[in-house]
The first five atom37 places (N, CA, C, CB, O) and aatype in JSON, in Angstrom:
{
  "aatype": [12, 16, 3, 0, 19, 7, 15, 9, 3, 12, 14, 3, 0, 6, 3, 6, 0, 14, 6, 15, 15, 11, 11, 16, 1, 11, 7, 7, 11, 1, 7, 11, 11, 7, 14, 10, 7, 1, 10, 0, 10, 13, 18, 1, 5, 9, 19, 0, 6, 10, 1, 11, 19, 19, 17, 14, 16, 1, 15, 5, 10, 15, 16, 18, 16, 0, 19, 19, 9, 19, 13, 19, 19, 19, 12, 9, 7, 10, 19, 16, 19, 9, 3, 13, 7, 13, 0, 1, 19, 9, 11, 18, 19, 13, 7],
  "atom_mask": [
    [1, 1, 1, 1, 1],
    [1, 1, 1, 1, 1],
    [1, 1, 1, 1, 1],
    [1, 1, 1, 1, 1],
    [1, 1, 1, 1, 1],
    [1, 1, 1, 0, 1],
    [1, 1, 1, 1, 1],
    [1, 1, 1, 1, 1],
    [1, 1, 1, 1, 1],
    [1, 1, 1, 1, 1],
    [1, 1, 1, 1, 1],
    [1, 1, 1, 1, 1],
    [1, 1, 1, 1, 1],
    [1, 1, 1, 1, 1],
    [1, 1, 1, 1, 1],
    [1, 1, 1, 1, 1],
    [1, 1, 1, 1, 1],
    [1, 1, 1, 1, 1],
    [1, 1, 1, 1, 1],
    [1, 1, 1, 1, 1],
    [1, 1, 1, 1, 1],
    [1, 1, 1, 1, 1],
    [1, 1, 1, 1, 1],
    [1, 1, 1, 1, 1],
    [1, 1, 1, 1, 1],
    [1, 1, 1, 1, 1],
    [1, 1, 1, 0, 1],
    [1, 1, 1, 0, 1],
    [1, 1, 1, 1, 1],
    [1, 1, 1, 1, 1],
    [1, 1, 1, 0, 1],
    [1, 1, 1, 1, 1],
    [1, 1, 1, 1, 1],
    [1, 1, 1, 0, 1],
    [1, 1, 1, 1, 1],
    [1, 1, 1, 1, 1],
    [1, 1, 1, 0, 1],
    [1, 1, 1, 1, 1],
    [1, 1, 1, 1, 1],
    [1, 1, 1, 1, 1],
    [1, 1, 1, 1, 1],
    [1, 1, 1, 1, 1],
    [1, 1, 1, 1, 1],
    [1, 1, 1, 1, 1],
    [1, 1, 1, 1, 1],
    [1, 1, 1, 1, 1],
    [1, 1, 1, 1, 1],
    [1, 1, 1, 1, 1],
    [1, 1, 1, 1, 1],
    [1, 1, 1, 1, 1],
    [1, 1, 1, 1, 1],
    [1, 1, 1, 1, 1],
    [1, 1, 1, 1, 1],
    [1, 1, 1, 1, 1],
    [1, 1, 1, 1, 1],
    [1, 1, 1, 1, 1],
    [1, 1, 1, 1, 1],
    [1, 1, 1, 1, 1],
    [1, 1, 1, 1, 1],
    [1, 1, 1, 1, 1],
    [1, 1, 1, 1, 1],
    [1, 1, 1, 1, 1],
    [1, 1, 1, 1, 1],
    [1, 1, 1, 1, 1],
    [1, 1, 1, 1, 1],
    [1, 1, 1, 1, 1],
    [1, 1, 1, 1, 1],
    [1, 1, 1, 1, 1],
    [1, 1, 1, 1, 1],
    [1, 1, 1, 1, 1],
    [1, 1, 1, 1, 1],
    [1, 1, 1, 1, 1],
    [1, 1, 1, 1, 1],
    [1, 1, 1, 1, 1],
    [1, 1, 1, 1, 1],
    [1, 1, 1, 1, 1],
    [1, 1, 1, 0, 1],
    [1, 1, 1, 1, 1],
    [1, 1, 1, 1, 1],
    [1, 1, 1, 1, 1],
    [1, 1, 1, 1, 1],
    [1, 1, 1, 1, 1],
    [1, 1, 1, 1, 1],
    [1, 1, 1, 1, 1],
    [1, 1, 1, 0, 1],
    [1, 1, 1, 1, 1],
    [1, 1, 1, 1, 1],
    [1, 1, 1, 1, 1],
    [1, 1, 1, 1, 1],
    [1, 1, 1, 1, 1],
    [1, 1, 1, 1, 1],
    [1, 1, 1, 1, 1],
    [1, 1, 1, 1, 1],
    [1, 1, 1, 1, 1],
    [1, 1, 1, 0, 1]
  ],
  "atom_positions": [
    [[195.13, 152.87, 76.51], [193.78, 153.0, 76.99], [193.13, 154.18, 76.27], [193.75, 153.2, 78.54], [193.75, 155.23, 76.13]],
    [[191.91, 154.01, 75.81], [191.21, 155.07, 75.09], [189.91, 155.4, 75.81], [190.93, 154.66, 73.64], [189.32, 154.58, 76.5]],
    [[189.5, 156.65, 75.62], [188.21, 157.07, 76.15], [187.31, 157.47, 74.99], [188.37, 158.25, 77.16], [187.65, 157.2, 73.84]],
    [[186.19, 158.1, 75.26], [185.23, 158.44, 74.21], [185.79, 159.45, 73.23], [183.96, 158.99, 74.83], [185.38, 159.47, 72.07]],
    [[186.74, 160.29, 73.66], [187.28, 161.33, 72.8], [188.45, 160.81, 71.97], [187.71, 162.54, 73.62], [188.52, 161.07, 70.77]],
    [[189.35, 160.1, 72.57], [190.52, 159.61, 71.86], [191.52, 159.0, 72.83], [0.0, 0.0, 0.0], [191.16, 158.6, 73.93]],
    [[192.74, 158.93, 72.41], [193.78, 158.32, 73.22], [194.23, 159.26, 74.33], [194.97, 157.93, 72.36], [194.23, 160.48, 74.16]],
    [[194.6, 158.7, 75.45], [195.11, 159.5, 76.56], [196.47, 160.07, 76.2], [195.2, 158.66, 77.86], [196.81, 161.19, 76.6]],
    [[197.25, 159.31, 75.44], [198.58, 159.77, 75.06], [198.54, 160.88, 74.03], [199.4, 158.61, 74.52], [199.44, 161.72, 73.99]],
    [[197.51, 160.91, 73.2], [197.39, 161.94, 72.16], [196.32, 162.94, 72.58], [197.03, 161.3, 70.78], [195.14, 162.6, 72.6]],
    [[196.71, 164.17, 72.92], [195.71, 165.16, 73.34], [194.84, 165.61, 72.17], [196.39, 166.37, 73.98], [195.22, 165.45, 71.01]],
    [[193.69, 166.17, 72.5], [192.81, 166.7, 71.46], [193.47, 167.88, 70.77], [191.45, 167.13, 72.07], [194.45, 168.44, 71.27]],
    [[192.93, 168.26, 69.61], [193.51, 169.35, 68.83], [193.48, 170.66, 69.59], [192.77, 169.51, 67.5], [194.43, 171.43, 69.53]],
    [[192.39, 170.92, 70.32], [192.31, 172.19, 71.04], [193.21, 172.22, 72.26], [190.89, 172.45, 71.45], [193.54, 173.29, 72.76]],
    [[193.62, 171.05, 72.73], [194.53, 170.99, 73.87], [195.99, 171.11, 73.46], [194.33, 169.71, 74.64], [196.85, 171.35, 74.31]],
    [[196.29, 170.95, 72.16], [197.67, 170.96, 71.7], [198.32, 172.33, 71.78], [197.74, 170.47, 70.28], [199.53, 172.42, 72.01]],
    [[197.56, 173.39, 71.61], [198.13, 174.73, 71.61], [198.57, 175.09, 73.03], [197.12, 175.77, 71.07], [197.78, 174.99, 73.97]],
    [[199.82, 175.52, 73.19], [200.26, 175.92, 74.52], [199.53, 177.18, 74.97], [201.77, 176.14, 74.54], [199.09, 177.98, 74.15]],
    [[199.43, 177.36, 76.26], [198.7, 178.49, 76.82], [199.34, 179.83, 76.46], [198.61, 178.36, 78.32], [198.64, 180.83, 76.37]],
    [[200.64, 179.86, 76.25], [201.33, 181.12, 75.96], [201.01, 181.66, 74.56], [202.82, 180.94, 76.1], [201.17, 182.85, 74.31]],
    [[200.56, 180.79, 73.65], [200.28, 181.25, 72.29], [198.89, 181.87, 72.16], [200.42, 180.11, 71.31], [198.61, 182.52, 71.15]],
    [[198.03, 181.69, 73.15], [196.69, 182.3, 73.09], [196.79, 183.77, 73.42], [195.71, 181.58, 74.06], [197.39, 184.16, 74.42]],
    [[196.19, 184.59, 72.56], [196.23, 186.03, 72.77], [194.97, 186.45, 73.52], [196.35, 186.8, 71.42], [193.88, 185.95, 73.25]],
    [[195.13, 187.36, 74.44], [193.97, 187.89, 75.14], [193.74, 189.32, 74.67], [194.17, 187.84, 76.69], [194.67, 190.11, 74.56]],
    [[192.47, 189.62, 74.4], [192.11, 190.97, 73.98], [191.69, 191.77, 75.18], [191.0, 190.94, 72.92], [191.01, 191.26, 76.07]],
    [[192.08, 192.98, 75.2], [191.67, 193.88, 76.27], [190.91, 195.06, 75.68], [192.9, 194.37, 77.09], [191.45, 196.16, 75.56]],
    [[189.65, 194.81, 75.31], [188.8, 195.91, 74.89], [188.82, 196.21, 73.41], [0.0, 0.0, 0.0], [187.83, 196.72, 72.89]],
    [[189.89, 195.93, 72.72], [189.95, 196.26, 71.3], [189.9, 197.75, 71.07], [0.0, 0.0, 0.0], [190.5, 198.51, 71.83]],
    [[189.19, 198.18, 70.01], [189.08, 199.6, 69.7], [188.31, 200.36, 70.77], [188.41, 199.79, 68.36], [188.64, 201.5, 71.1]],
    [[187.27, 199.71, 71.33], [186.43, 200.4, 72.29], [187.15, 200.62, 73.62], [185.15, 199.63, 72.51], [186.84, 201.58, 74.33]],
    [[188.08, 199.76, 73.96], [188.76, 199.89, 75.23], [189.69, 201.07, 75.3], [0.0, 0.0, 0.0], [190.01, 201.55, 76.39]],
    [[190.14, 201.56, 74.16], [191.12, 202.66, 74.13], [190.47, 204.03, 74.16], [191.98, 202.53, 72.9], [191.15, 205.03, 74.39]],
    [[189.16, 204.09, 73.91], [188.48, 205.37, 73.87], [187.91, 205.71, 75.24], [187.36, 205.36, 72.81], [187.61, 204.83, 76.04]],
    [[187.77, 206.98, 75.47], [187.16, 207.43, 76.72], [185.65, 207.38, 76.64], [0.0, 0.0, 0.0], [185.1, 206.88, 75.66]],
    [[184.99, 207.9, 77.65], [183.53, 207.86, 77.66], [182.9, 208.63, 76.5], [183.01, 208.41, 78.96], [181.89, 208.2, 75.94]],
    [[183.48, 209.76, 76.13], [182.93, 210.52, 75.0], [183.14, 209.79, 73.69], [183.55, 211.91, 74.93], [182.29, 209.85, 72.8]],
    [[184.26, 209.11, 73.55], [184.51, 208.33, 72.34], [183.54, 207.17, 72.21], [0.0, 0.0, 0.0], [183.06, 206.87, 71.11]],
    [[183.25, 206.52, 73.34], [182.28, 205.41, 73.31], [180.88, 205.93, 73.01], [182.29, 204.66, 74.64], [180.12, 205.27, 72.31]],
    [[180.55, 207.1, 73.54], [179.25, 207.7, 73.27], [179.12, 208.07, 71.79], [179.05, 208.94, 74.15], [178.06, 207.86, 71.19]],
    [[180.17, 208.61, 71.21], [180.15, 208.96, 69.79], [180.03, 207.7, 68.94], [181.42, 209.74, 69.4], [179.31, 207.71, 67.93]],
    [[180.72, 206.62, 69.32], [180.62, 205.36, 68.59], [179.19, 204.81, 68.67], [181.62, 204.33, 69.16], [178.66, 204.32, 67.67]],
    [[178.59, 204.9, 69.84], [177.21, 204.45, 70.03], [176.27, 205.24, 69.13], [176.79, 204.58, 71.5], [175.4, 204.66, 68.48]],
    [[176.43, 206.55, 69.08], [175.6, 207.4, 68.24], [175.77, 207.04, 66.76], [175.93, 208.88, 68.49], [174.79, 206.96, 66.03]],
    [[177.01, 206.84, 66.31], [177.26, 206.47, 64.92], [176.62, 205.13, 64.58], [178.77, 206.41, 64.64], [176.1, 204.95, 63.48]],
    [[176.64, 204.18, 65.52], [176.02, 202.89, 65.29], [174.51, 203.02, 65.2], [176.4, 201.91, 66.38], [173.87, 202.32, 64.4]],
    [[173.92, 203.9, 66.01], [172.48, 204.12, 65.93], [172.1, 204.69, 64.57], [172.02, 205.08, 67.06], [171.15, 204.22, 63.94]],
    [[172.84, 205.68, 64.11], [172.55, 206.29, 62.81], [172.7, 205.27, 61.69], [173.47, 207.51, 62.56], [171.9, 205.25, 60.76]],
    [[173.73, 204.43, 61.78], [173.94, 203.4, 60.75], [172.79, 202.4, 60.73], [175.27, 202.68, 60.99], [172.36, 201.98, 59.66]],
    [[172.29, 202.02, 61.9], [171.16, 201.09, 61.95], [169.88, 201.73, 61.42], [170.95, 200.59, 63.38], [169.09, 201.08, 60.73]],
    [[169.67, 203.01, 61.73], [168.46, 203.69, 61.24], [168.48, 203.86, 59.73], [168.32, 205.05, 61.91], [167.42, 203.94, 59.11]],
    [[169.65, 203.92, 59.13], [169.72, 204.01, 57.67], [169.32, 202.71, 57.0], [171.14, 204.39, 57.23], [168.92, 202.71, 55.84]],
    [[169.41, 201.59, 57.73], [169.04, 200.29, 57.18], [167.53, 200.06, 57.22], [169.74, 199.18, 57.95], [167.02, 199.16, 56.55]],
    [[166.81, 200.87, 57.99], [165.37, 200.67, 58.16], [164.64, 201.01, 56.87], [164.84, 201.52, 59.32], [164.94, 202.01, 56.22]],
    [[163.67, 200.18, 56.5], [162.82, 200.46, 55.35], [161.6, 201.2, 55.9], [162.41, 199.14, 54.56], [160.73, 200.6, 56.52]],
    [[161.55, 202.51, 55.65], [160.48, 203.34, 56.19], [159.25, 203.21, 55.32], [160.92, 204.81, 56.29], [159.38, 203.16, 54.09]],
    [[158.04, 203.17, 55.92], [156.82, 203.06, 55.12], [156.51, 204.38, 54.41], [155.63, 202.65, 56.01], [156.9, 205.46, 54.86]],
    [[155.79, 204.26, 53.29], [155.36, 205.46, 52.58], [154.19, 206.08, 53.35], [154.95, 205.14, 51.1], [153.68, 205.49, 54.31]],
    [[153.77, 207.27, 52.93], [152.67, 207.95, 53.63], [151.38, 207.14, 53.53], [152.46, 209.36, 53.05], [150.62, 207.07, 54.5]],
    [[151.11, 206.53, 52.37], [149.88, 205.76, 52.21], [149.94, 204.48, 53.06], [149.65, 205.41, 50.73], [148.93, 204.1, 53.65]],
    [[151.09, 203.83, 53.12], [151.22, 202.65, 53.97], [151.02, 203.02, 55.44], [152.59, 202.0, 53.77], [150.37, 202.3, 56.19]],
    [[151.59, 204.14, 55.84], [151.46, 204.59, 57.22], [150.0, 204.9, 57.56], [152.33, 205.83, 57.46], [149.54, 204.57, 58.66]],
    [[149.29, 205.51, 56.63], [147.87, 205.79, 56.85], [147.08, 204.49, 56.98], [147.3, 206.64, 55.7], [146.21, 204.37, 57.84]],
    [[147.38, 203.52, 56.13], [146.69, 202.23, 56.17], [146.96, 201.53, 57.5], [147.13, 201.35, 55.0], [146.03, 201.04, 58.14]],
    [[148.23, 201.47, 57.91], [148.59, 200.81, 59.17], [147.92, 201.49, 60.36], [150.12, 200.8, 59.36], [147.45, 200.82, 61.28]],
    [[147.89, 202.81, 60.33], [147.26, 203.56, 61.42], [145.77, 203.26, 61.49], [147.49, 205.07, 61.26], [145.23, 203.04, 62.58]],
    [[145.1, 203.24, 60.35], [143.66, 202.95, 60.32], [143.38, 201.54, 60.83], [143.11, 203.11, 58.89], [142.43, 201.33, 61.58]],
    [[144.21, 200.59, 60.43], [144.02, 199.2, 60.88], [144.18, 199.11, 62.39], [145.03, 198.26, 60.19], [143.39, 198.43, 63.05]],
    [[145.16, 199.78, 62.95], [145.38, 199.74, 64.39], [144.22, 200.39, 65.12], [146.71, 200.44, 64.76], [143.75, 199.86, 66.13]],
    [[143.73, 201.53, 64.64], [142.62, 202.22, 65.3], [141.36, 201.36, 65.26], [142.35, 203.59, 64.64], [140.65, 201.25, 66.26]],
    [[141.06, 200.74, 64.11], [139.9, 199.87, 64.0], [140.03, 198.68, 64.95], [139.72, 199.38, 62.55], [139.06, 198.31, 65.61]],
    [[141.2, 198.08, 65.02], [141.42, 196.94, 65.91], [141.22, 197.34, 67.36], [142.83, 196.38, 65.71], [140.58, 196.61, 68.12]],
    [[141.74, 198.48, 67.75], [141.59, 198.94, 69.14], [140.13, 199.21, 69.46], [142.44, 200.22, 69.38], [139.67, 198.85, 70.54]],
    [[139.38, 199.83, 68.53], [137.96, 200.11, 68.77], [137.19, 198.79, 68.91], [137.38, 200.96, 67.61], [136.34, 198.67, 69.79]],
    [[137.47, 197.82, 68.06], [136.8, 196.52, 68.15], [137.12, 195.85, 69.49], [137.23, 195.6, 66.98], [136.22, 195.3, 70.12]],
    [[138.37, 195.89, 69.92], [138.74, 195.27, 71.19], [138.08, 195.99, 72.37], [140.26, 195.28, 71.36], [137.66, 195.34, 73.33]],
    [[137.97, 197.31, 72.31], [137.28, 198.06, 73.36], [135.82, 197.63, 73.43], [137.39, 199.6, 73.12], [135.28, 197.42, 74.51]],
    [[135.18, 197.5, 72.27], [133.79, 197.04, 72.24], [133.64, 195.64, 72.82], [0.0, 0.0, 0.0], [132.71, 195.38, 73.58]],
    [[134.54, 194.74, 72.46], [134.49, 193.37, 72.95], [134.65, 193.33, 74.47], [135.58, 192.53, 72.29], [133.89, 192.64, 75.16]],
    [[135.62, 194.04, 74.99], [135.84, 194.06, 76.44], [134.65, 194.7, 77.16], [137.14, 194.82, 76.77], [134.28, 194.26, 78.24]],
    [[134.06, 195.73, 76.57], [132.89, 196.39, 77.17], [131.72, 195.43, 77.26], [132.5, 197.63, 76.37], [131.05, 195.35, 78.3]],
    [[131.45, 194.7, 76.18], [130.35, 193.73, 76.17], [130.59, 192.64, 77.21], [130.18, 193.11, 74.77], [129.68, 192.27, 77.95]],
    [[131.8, 192.11, 77.27], [132.13, 191.08, 78.25], [131.98, 191.63, 79.67], [133.56, 190.55, 78.03], [131.48, 190.93, 80.55]],
    [[132.41, 192.86, 79.9], [132.3, 193.47, 81.22], [130.85, 193.63, 81.64], [133.0, 194.84, 81.24], [130.5, 193.3, 82.78]],
    [[129.99, 194.12, 80.75], [128.57, 194.25, 81.07], [127.95, 192.87, 81.32], [127.82, 194.98, 79.93], [127.11, 192.71, 82.2]],
    [[128.36, 191.88, 80.54], [127.86, 190.52, 80.75], [128.23, 189.98, 82.12], [0.0, 0.0, 0.0], [127.39, 189.42, 82.82]],
    [[129.49, 190.15, 82.51], [129.91, 189.7, 83.84], [129.17, 190.47, 84.94], [131.43, 189.87, 84.01], [128.82, 189.9, 85.97]],
    [[128.94, 191.76, 84.73], [128.22, 192.56, 85.73], [126.8, 192.03, 85.91], [128.19, 194.05, 85.31], [126.32, 191.94, 87.04]],
    [[126.14, 191.69, 84.82], [124.78, 191.14, 84.92], [124.78, 189.79, 85.63], [124.14, 190.99, 83.52], [123.92, 189.52, 86.46]],
    [[125.76, 188.94, 85.3], [125.84, 187.62, 85.94], [126.08, 187.79, 87.44], [126.96, 186.76, 85.31], [125.45, 187.11, 88.24]],
    [[126.98, 188.68, 87.82], [127.28, 188.92, 89.24], [126.04, 189.48, 89.95], [128.48, 189.9, 89.39], [125.73, 189.09, 91.08]],
    [[125.33, 190.39, 89.27], [124.12, 190.97, 89.87], [123.04, 189.89, 90.05], [123.58, 192.13, 88.99], [122.32, 189.88, 91.05]],
    [[122.92, 188.98, 89.08], [121.94, 187.9, 89.16], [122.28, 186.91, 90.27], [121.85, 187.17, 87.82], [121.4, 186.48, 91.02]],
    [[123.6, 186.55, 90.39], [124.02, 185.57, 91.38], [123.91, 186.13, 92.79], [125.43, 185.11, 91.12], [123.39, 185.47, 93.68]],
    [[124.4, 187.34, 93.01], [124.45, 187.9, 94.36], [123.3, 188.85, 94.68], [125.75, 188.62, 94.56], [123.23, 189.38, 95.78]],
    [[122.39, 189.06, 93.72], [121.17, 189.84, 93.96], [121.39, 191.27, 94.03], [0.0, 0.0, 0.0], [120.44, 192.03, 94.23]]
  ]
}
């Protein structure tokens, strides 16, 4: 008799390995260190990730900052105009 996977008499490949041959990990390198060791590892990983960052040049940073400030000013103006418009409509409707 066969099912969708295969024969009942022949187990799947992942079922063939006996349970005793599977190794269980208990923490690895991090499990053996104390709290200060884990904190030092965390700090080293942060420094390693920050070294991978491509930092902008001063001119790029100035450009990005100017773009953000202009965008924020435009959005403030847009919201202000919409707010005054709604205030006039509310004043007209409710007198």
